[in-house]
mmCIF file of C-alpha atoms in Angstrom:
data_model
loop_
_atom_site.group_PDB
_atom_site.id
_atom_site.type_symbol
_atom_site.label_atom_id
_atom_site.label_comp_id
_atom_site.label_asym_id
_atom_site.label_seq_id
_atom_site.Cartn_x
_atom_site.Cartn_y
_atom_site.Cartn_z
ATOM 1 C CA UNK A 122 -6.416 -11.740 -5.244
ATOM 2 C CA UNK A 123 -4.397 -11.464 -2.335
ATOM 3 C CA UNK A 124 -1.918 -14.454 -1.906
ATOM 4 C CA UNK A 125 -1.833 -13.968 1.980
ATOM 5 C CA UNK A 126 -4.282 -15.194 4.958
ATOM 6 C CA UNK A 127 -4.219 -13.292 7.944
ATOM 7 C CA UNK A 128 -6.092 -13.227 11.309
ATOM 8 C CA UNK A 129 -8.838 -10.535 11.243
ATOM 9 C CA UNK A 130 -7.790 -9.140 14.605
ATOM 10 C CA UNK A 131 -5.215 -9.365 17.407
ATOM 11 C CA UNK A 132 -5.014 -7.947 20.759
ATOM 12 C CA UNK A 133 -1.711 -7.124 22.657
ATOM 13 C CA UNK A 134 -0.856 -5.448 25.923
ATOM 14 C CA UNK A 135 1.321 -2.358 25.921
ATOM 15 C CA UNK A 136 5.026 -3.146 26.456
ATOM 16 C CA UNK A 137 4.621 -6.897 25.157
ATOM 17 C CA UNK A 138 5.587 -8.286 22.266
ATOM 18 C CA UNK A 139 3.148 -8.541 19.159
ATOM 19 C CA UNK A 140 3.415 -11.369 16.960
ATOM 20 C CA UNK A 141 1.507 -11.165 13.699
ATOM 21 C CA UNK A 142 1.296 -14.588 11.751
ATOM 22 C CA UNK A 143 0.845 -14.628 8.118
ATOM 23 C CA UNK A 144 0.185 -17.398 5.609
ATOM 24 C CA UNK A 145 1.329 -17.387 2.037
ATOM 25 C CA UNK A 146 1.729 -21.076 0.719
ATOM 26 C CA UNK A 147 1.615 -20.119 -2.928
ATOM 27 C CA UNK A 148 4.511 -17.775 -2.880
ATOM 28 C CA UNK A 149 6.985 -18.134 -5.720
ATOM 29 C CA UNK A 150 10.553 -18.418 -5.390
ATOM 30 C CA UNK A 151 11.344 -14.832 -6.279
ATOM 31 C CA UNK A 152 8.738 -13.463 -4.309
ATOM 32 C CA UNK A 153 9.246 -11.415 -1.311
ATOM 33 C CA UNK A 154 7.218 -10.846 1.972
ATOM 34 C CA UNK A 155 6.364 -7.268 2.814
ATOM 35 C CA UNK A 156 4.762 -6.043 5.587
ATOM 36 C CA UNK A 157 2.675 -2.657 5.700
ATOM 37 C CA UNK A 158 0.529 -0.965 8.311
ATOM 38 C CA UNK A 159 -2.055 1.674 8.290
ATOM 39 C CA UNK A 160 -3.075 3.801 10.918
ATOM 40 C CA UNK A 161 -6.574 5.057 10.449
ATOM 41 C CA UNK A 162 -7.234 7.333 7.449
ATOM 42 C CA UNK A 163 -3.375 7.651 6.811
ATOM 43 C CA UNK A 164 -1.421 6.078 3.861
ATOM 44 C CA UNK A 165 -0.053 2.905 4.503
ATOM 45 C CA UNK A 166 3.655 2.919 5.983
ATOM 46 C CA UNK A 167 6.329 0.411 5.331
ATOM 47 C CA UNK A 168 7.571 -1.919 8.074
ATOM 48 C CA UNK A 169 10.146 -4.606 6.639
ATOM 49 C CA UNK A 170 10.277 -7.150 3.976
ATOM 50 C CA UNK A 171 12.597 -10.139 3.347
ATOM 51 C CA UNK A 172 12.954 -13.237 0.929
ATOM 52 C CA UNK A 173 13.970 -16.131 2.915
ATOM 53 C CA UNK A 174 16.080 -15.115 5.895
ATOM 54 C CA UNK A 175 15.134 -13.425 8.888
ATOM 55 C CA UNK A 176 15.192 -9.647 8.710
ATOM 56 C CA UNK A 177 15.087 -6.932 11.398
ATOM 57 C CA UNK A 178 15.125 -3.339 11.453
ATOM 58 C CA UNK A 179 14.126 -0.424 13.867
ATOM 59 C CA UNK A 180 10.926 -1.084 13.712
ATOM 60 C CA UNK A 181 10.207 -4.822 13.827
ATOM 61 C CA UNK A 182 11.510 -8.247 13.084
ATOM 62 C CA UNK A 183 10.253 -10.547 10.257
ATOM 63 C CA UNK A 184 10.580 -14.454 10.748
ATOM 64 C CA UNK A 185 10.155 -16.585 7.552
ATOM 65 C CA UNK A 186 9.860 -20.150 7.775
ATOM 66 C CA UNK A 187 12.293 -22.260 6.100
ATOM 67 C CA UNK A 188 9.650 -23.750 3.333
ATOM 68 C CA UNK A 189 8.600 -19.788 3.078
ATOM 69 C CA UNK A 190 4.921 -20.793 3.258
ATOM 70 C CA UNK A 191 4.304 -18.530 6.288
ATOM 71 C CA UNK A 192 5.829 -15.770 8.349
ATOM 72 C CA UNK A 193 5.473 -13.801 11.560
ATOM 73 C CA UNK A 194 6.061 -10.053 11.954
ATOM 74 C CA UNK A 195 7.293 -9.328 15.580
ATOM 75 C CA UNK A 196 6.997 -5.835 17.036
ATOM 76 C CA UNK A 197 9.411 -6.248 20.057
ATOM 77 C CA UNK A 198 7.733 -3.868 22.580
ATOM 78 C CA UNK A 199 4.338 -2.717 21.395
ATOM 79 C CA UNK A 200 2.971 0.744 22.262
ATOM 80 C CA UNK A 201 -0.439 2.448 21.828
ATOM 81 C CA UNK A 202 0.986 4.037 18.708
ATOM 82 C CA UNK A 203 1.245 0.772 17.276
ATOM 83 C CA UNK A 204 -2.494 0.014 16.900
ATOM 84 C CA UNK A 205 -3.244 -0.105 13.399
ATOM 85 C CA UNK A 206 -3.981 -2.507 10.354
ATOM 86 C CA UNK A 207 -1.210 -4.656 9.540
ATOM 87 C CA UNK A 208 -0.876 -6.067 5.762
ATOM 88 C CA UNK A 209 1.385 -8.855 5.063
ATOM 89 C CA UNK A 210 1.644 -8.922 1.091
ATOM 90 C CA UNK A 211 3.682 -10.816 -1.372
ATOM 91 C CA UNK A 212 5.239 -9.309 -4.403
ATOM 92 C CA UNK A 213 8.378 -8.903 -6.498
ATOM 93 C CA UNK A 214 11.521 -7.521 -5.496
ATOM 94 C CA UNK A 215 10.637 -4.011 -6.627
ATOM 95 C CA UNK A 216 7.675 -4.236 -4.174
ATOM 96 C CA UNK A 217 5.543 -2.079 -6.466
ATOM 97 C CA UNK A 218 1.962 -3.299 -7.740
ATOM 98 C CA UNK A 219 0.996 -4.285 -4.082
ATOM 99 C CA UNK A 220 -2.103 -6.327 -3.869
ATOM 100 C CA UNK A 221 -3.279 -5.917 -0.330
ATOM 101 C CA UNK A 222 -5.656 -8.395 1.608
ATOM 102 C CA UNK A 223 -7.889 -7.551 4.492
ATOM 103 C CA UNK A 224 -4.719 -7.381 6.961
ATOM 104 C CA UNK A 225 -4.871 -7.811 10.543
ATOM 105 C CA UNK A 226 -6.283 -5.225 13.010
ATOM 106 C CA UNK A 227 -3.883 -5.256 15.882
ATOM 107 C CA UNK A 228 -5.192 -3.357 19.010
ATOM 108 C CA UNK A 229 -2.730 -2.356 21.646
ATOM 109 C CA UNK A 230 -4.006 -1.620 25.123
ATOM 110 C CA UNK A 231 -2.593 -0.274 28.431
ATOM 111 C CA UNK B 147 13.475 14.956 1.635
ATOM 112 C CA UNK B 148 9.942 15.921 1.362
ATOM 113 C CA UNK B 149 7.293 13.001 1.206
ATOM 114 C CA UNK B 150 4.800 12.045 -1.320
ATOM 115 C CA UNK B 151 2.469 14.745 -1.883
ATOM 116 C CA UNK B 152 -1.150 14.536 -3.515
ATOM 117 C CA UNK B 153 -3.567 17.265 -4.328
ATOM 118 C CA UNK B 154 -6.324 17.924 -3.679
ATOM 119 C CA UNK B 155 -6.717 16.646 -0.285
ATOM 120 C CA UNK B 156 -10.629 16.454 -0.269
ATOM 121 C CA UNK B 157 -12.817 16.736 -3.343
ATOM 122 C CA UNK B 158 -16.513 16.291 -4.012
ATOM 123 C CA UNK B 159 -17.936 15.721 -7.323
ATOM 124 C CA UNK B 160 -21.239 14.921 -9.096
ATOM 125 C CA UNK B 161 -22.070 11.670 -10.713
ATOM 126 C CA UNK B 162 -21.147 11.706 -14.495
ATOM 127 C CA UNK B 163 -18.386 14.459 -14.016
ATOM 128 C CA UNK B 164 -14.625 13.442 -14.394
ATOM 129 C CA UNK B 165 -11.885 14.335 -12.012
ATOM 130 C CA UNK B 166 -8.002 14.638 -12.099
ATOM 131 C CA UNK B 167 -6.053 13.797 -9.305
ATOM 132 C CA UNK B 168 -2.477 14.753 -8.986
ATOM 133 C CA UNK B 169 0.739 12.911 -7.160
ATOM 134 C CA UNK B 170 4.180 14.399 -6.940
ATOM 135 C CA UNK B 171 6.741 11.489 -5.826
ATOM 136 C CA UNK B 172 9.881 11.815 -3.456
ATOM 137 C CA UNK B 173 12.478 13.470 -5.505
ATOM 138 C CA UNK B 174 14.370 10.762 -7.405
ATOM 139 C CA UNK B 175 11.765 8.196 -7.366
ATOM 140 C CA UNK B 176 10.616 7.098 -10.855
ATOM 141 C CA UNK B 177 8.099 4.619 -10.077
ATOM 142 C CA UNK B 178 4.476 5.936 -9.102
ATOM 143 C CA UNK B 179 1.596 3.816 -8.280
ATOM 144 C CA UNK B 180 -2.137 4.476 -7.461
ATOM 145 C CA UNK B 181 -4.467 2.641 -5.095
ATOM 146 C CA UNK B 182 -8.126 3.100 -4.113
ATOM 147 C CA UNK B 183 -9.440 2.444 -0.566
ATOM 148 C CA UNK B 184 -12.987 1.686 0.131
ATOM 149 C CA UNK B 185 -14.766 0.219 3.129
ATOM 150 C CA UNK B 186 -16.138 -2.607 1.261
ATOM 151 C CA UNK B 187 -13.200 -3.467 -1.115
ATOM 152 C CA UNK B 188 -10.289 -2.366 1.039
ATOM 153 C CA UNK B 189 -7.012 -1.291 -0.642
ATOM 154 C CA UNK B 190 -6.954 -2.057 -4.346
ATOM 155 C CA UNK B 191 -4.208 -1.501 -6.878
ATOM 156 C CA UNK B 192 -4.930 0.792 -9.691
ATOM 157 C CA UNK B 193 -1.714 1.003 -11.827
ATOM 158 C CA UNK B 194 1.871 1.901 -11.711
ATOM 159 C CA UNK B 195 3.994 4.076 -13.783
ATOM 160 C CA UNK B 196 7.700 4.027 -14.229
ATOM 161 C CA UNK B 197 9.598 6.403 -16.448
ATOM 162 C CA UNK B 198 6.303 7.689 -17.907
ATOM 163 C CA UNK B 199 5.257 4.110 -18.903
ATOM 164 C CA UNK B 200 2.462 2.124 -17.585
ATOM 165 C CA UNK B 201 4.254 -0.889 -16.138
ATOM 166 C CA UNK B 202 1.695 -2.571 -14.206
ATOM 167 C CA UNK B 203 -2.320 -2.529 -14.199
ATOM 168 C CA UNK B 204 -4.879 -3.567 -11.883
ATOM 169 C CA UNK B 205 -8.507 -4.542 -12.291
ATOM 170 C CA UNK B 206 -10.424 -1.348 -13.158
ATOM 171 C CA UNK B 207 -12.529 -0.202 -15.787
ATOM 172 C CA UNK B 208 -11.203 1.878 -18.626
ATOM 173 C CA UNK B 209 -12.839 5.015 -16.659
ATOM 174 C CA UNK B 210 -9.746 4.803 -14.838
ATOM 175 C CA UNK B 211 -6.630 6.180 -16.335
ATOM 176 C CA UNK B 212 -3.321 7.812 -15.596
ATOM 177 C CA UNK B 213 -0.160 9.293 -16.834
ATOM 178 C CA UNK B 214 3.170 10.149 -15.640
ATOM 179 C CA UNK B 215 5.249 13.239 -16.496
ATOM 180 C CA UNK B 216 9.105 13.221 -17.353
ATOM 181 C CA UNK B 217 9.514 14.960 -13.968
ATOM 182 C CA UNK B 218 7.912 11.574 -12.466
ATOM 183 C CA UNK B 219 4.784 13.605 -11.221
ATOM 184 C CA UNK B 220 1.562 11.622 -12.159
ATOM 185 C CA UNK B 221 -1.974 12.479 -12.522
ATOM 186 C CA UNK B 222 -4.968 9.833 -12.430
ATOM 187 C CA UNK B 223 -8.333 10.622 -14.238
ATOM 188 C CA UNK B 224 -11.610 9.080 -13.527
ATOM 189 C CA UNK B 225 -14.317 9.639 -16.128
ATOM 190 C CA UNK B 226 -18.042 9.428 -15.810
ATOM 191 C CA UNK B 227 -17.858 9.016 -12.160
ATOM 192 C CA UNK B 228 -20.233 6.987 -10.131
ATOM 193 C CA UNK B 229 -21.302 6.807 -6.783
ATOM 194 C CA UNK B 230 -18.993 3.919 -6.041
ATOM 195 C CA UNK B 231 -16.093 5.744 -7.067
ATOM 196 C CA UNK B 232 -16.181 7.405 -3.654
ATOM 197 C CA UNK B 233 -13.126 6.539 -1.916
ATOM 198 C CA UNK B 234 -9.591 7.277 -0.686
ATOM 199 C CA UNK B 235 -7.153 7.432 -3.553
ATOM 200 C CA UNK B 236 -3.571 6.634 -2.483
ATOM 201 C CA UNK B 237 -0.462 7.537 -4.399
ATOM 202 C CA UNK B 238 2.932 5.762 -3.707
ATOM 203 C CA UNK B 239 6.224 6.458 -4.765
ATOM 204 C CA UNK B 240 9.514 4.290 -5.156
ATOM 205 C CA UNK B 241 12.775 3.939 -6.167
ATOM 206 C CA UNK B 242 12.261 0.878 -8.080
ATOM 207 C CA UNK B 243 15.081 -1.343 -6.597
ATOM 208 C CA UNK B 244 14.537 -0.258 -3.010
ATOM 209 C CA UNK B 245 11.770 -2.923 -2.335
ATOM 210 C CA UNK B 246 9.579 -0.372 -0.299
ATOM 211 C CA UNK B 247 7.026 2.254 -1.474
ATOM 212 C CA UNK B 248 6.086 5.486 0.227
ATOM 213 C CA UNK B 249 2.585 6.547 0.285
ATOM 214 C CA UNK B 250 1.111 9.827 0.299
ATOM 215 C CA UNK B 251 -1.690 11.009 2.464
ATOM 216 C CA UNK B 252 -4.310 10.417 0.038
ATOM 217 C CA UNK B 253 -7.117 12.459 -1.797
ATOM 218 C CA UNK B 254 -10.540 11.771 -0.567
ATOM 219 C CA UNK B 255 -13.088 11.966 -3.297
ATOM 220 C CA UNK B 256 -16.601 11.979 -2.631
ATOM 221 C CA UNK B 257 -19.170 11.682 -5.414
ATOM 222 C CA UNK B 258 -22.639 12.726 -4.819
#
């Protein structure tokens, strides 16, 4: 079973920041938090991952709480193309053998 | 670099038949994993191969099997197909220490 809990859906206005929360209260010390997204009928796309420090790349920022029991994915300026299902996953360092939950359906509207 | 490729992209089979799906990973990637996606169960992990050895396995019946070749290409086989096996089958490859996997476009299998 997935070790994460995410809201089923969220809405965001185009150009605004999208903040997607994830709870992972049973995460182990050596497990990472990964975020992927899936645009309808395509293969999932990697976004970002982290262990305990906040991470940022060209796509998004990942904020992990100090106790590592929750995290937030931030898309700083959401566009219509960011409409997708976003999955928060807890996995080992290699990031293979991913156990997906239901994810959050993010709808970005103009 | 070319991405992960999967063949065929679409497939229709009849109950009781068997099917083989193929995946070519990104050049240099040694880990290949397979996933099944259905509307009811979502994305489920099938198995992962690394250097021709199965390294991780999900909770699927023995009808689902796979293998990896020395060039890292992988195949998965489903025997005695059931209607419930209709799904999008996704392959993903990884350079194992990268912490991210790259997914292919998937093979959509329909069992009638």
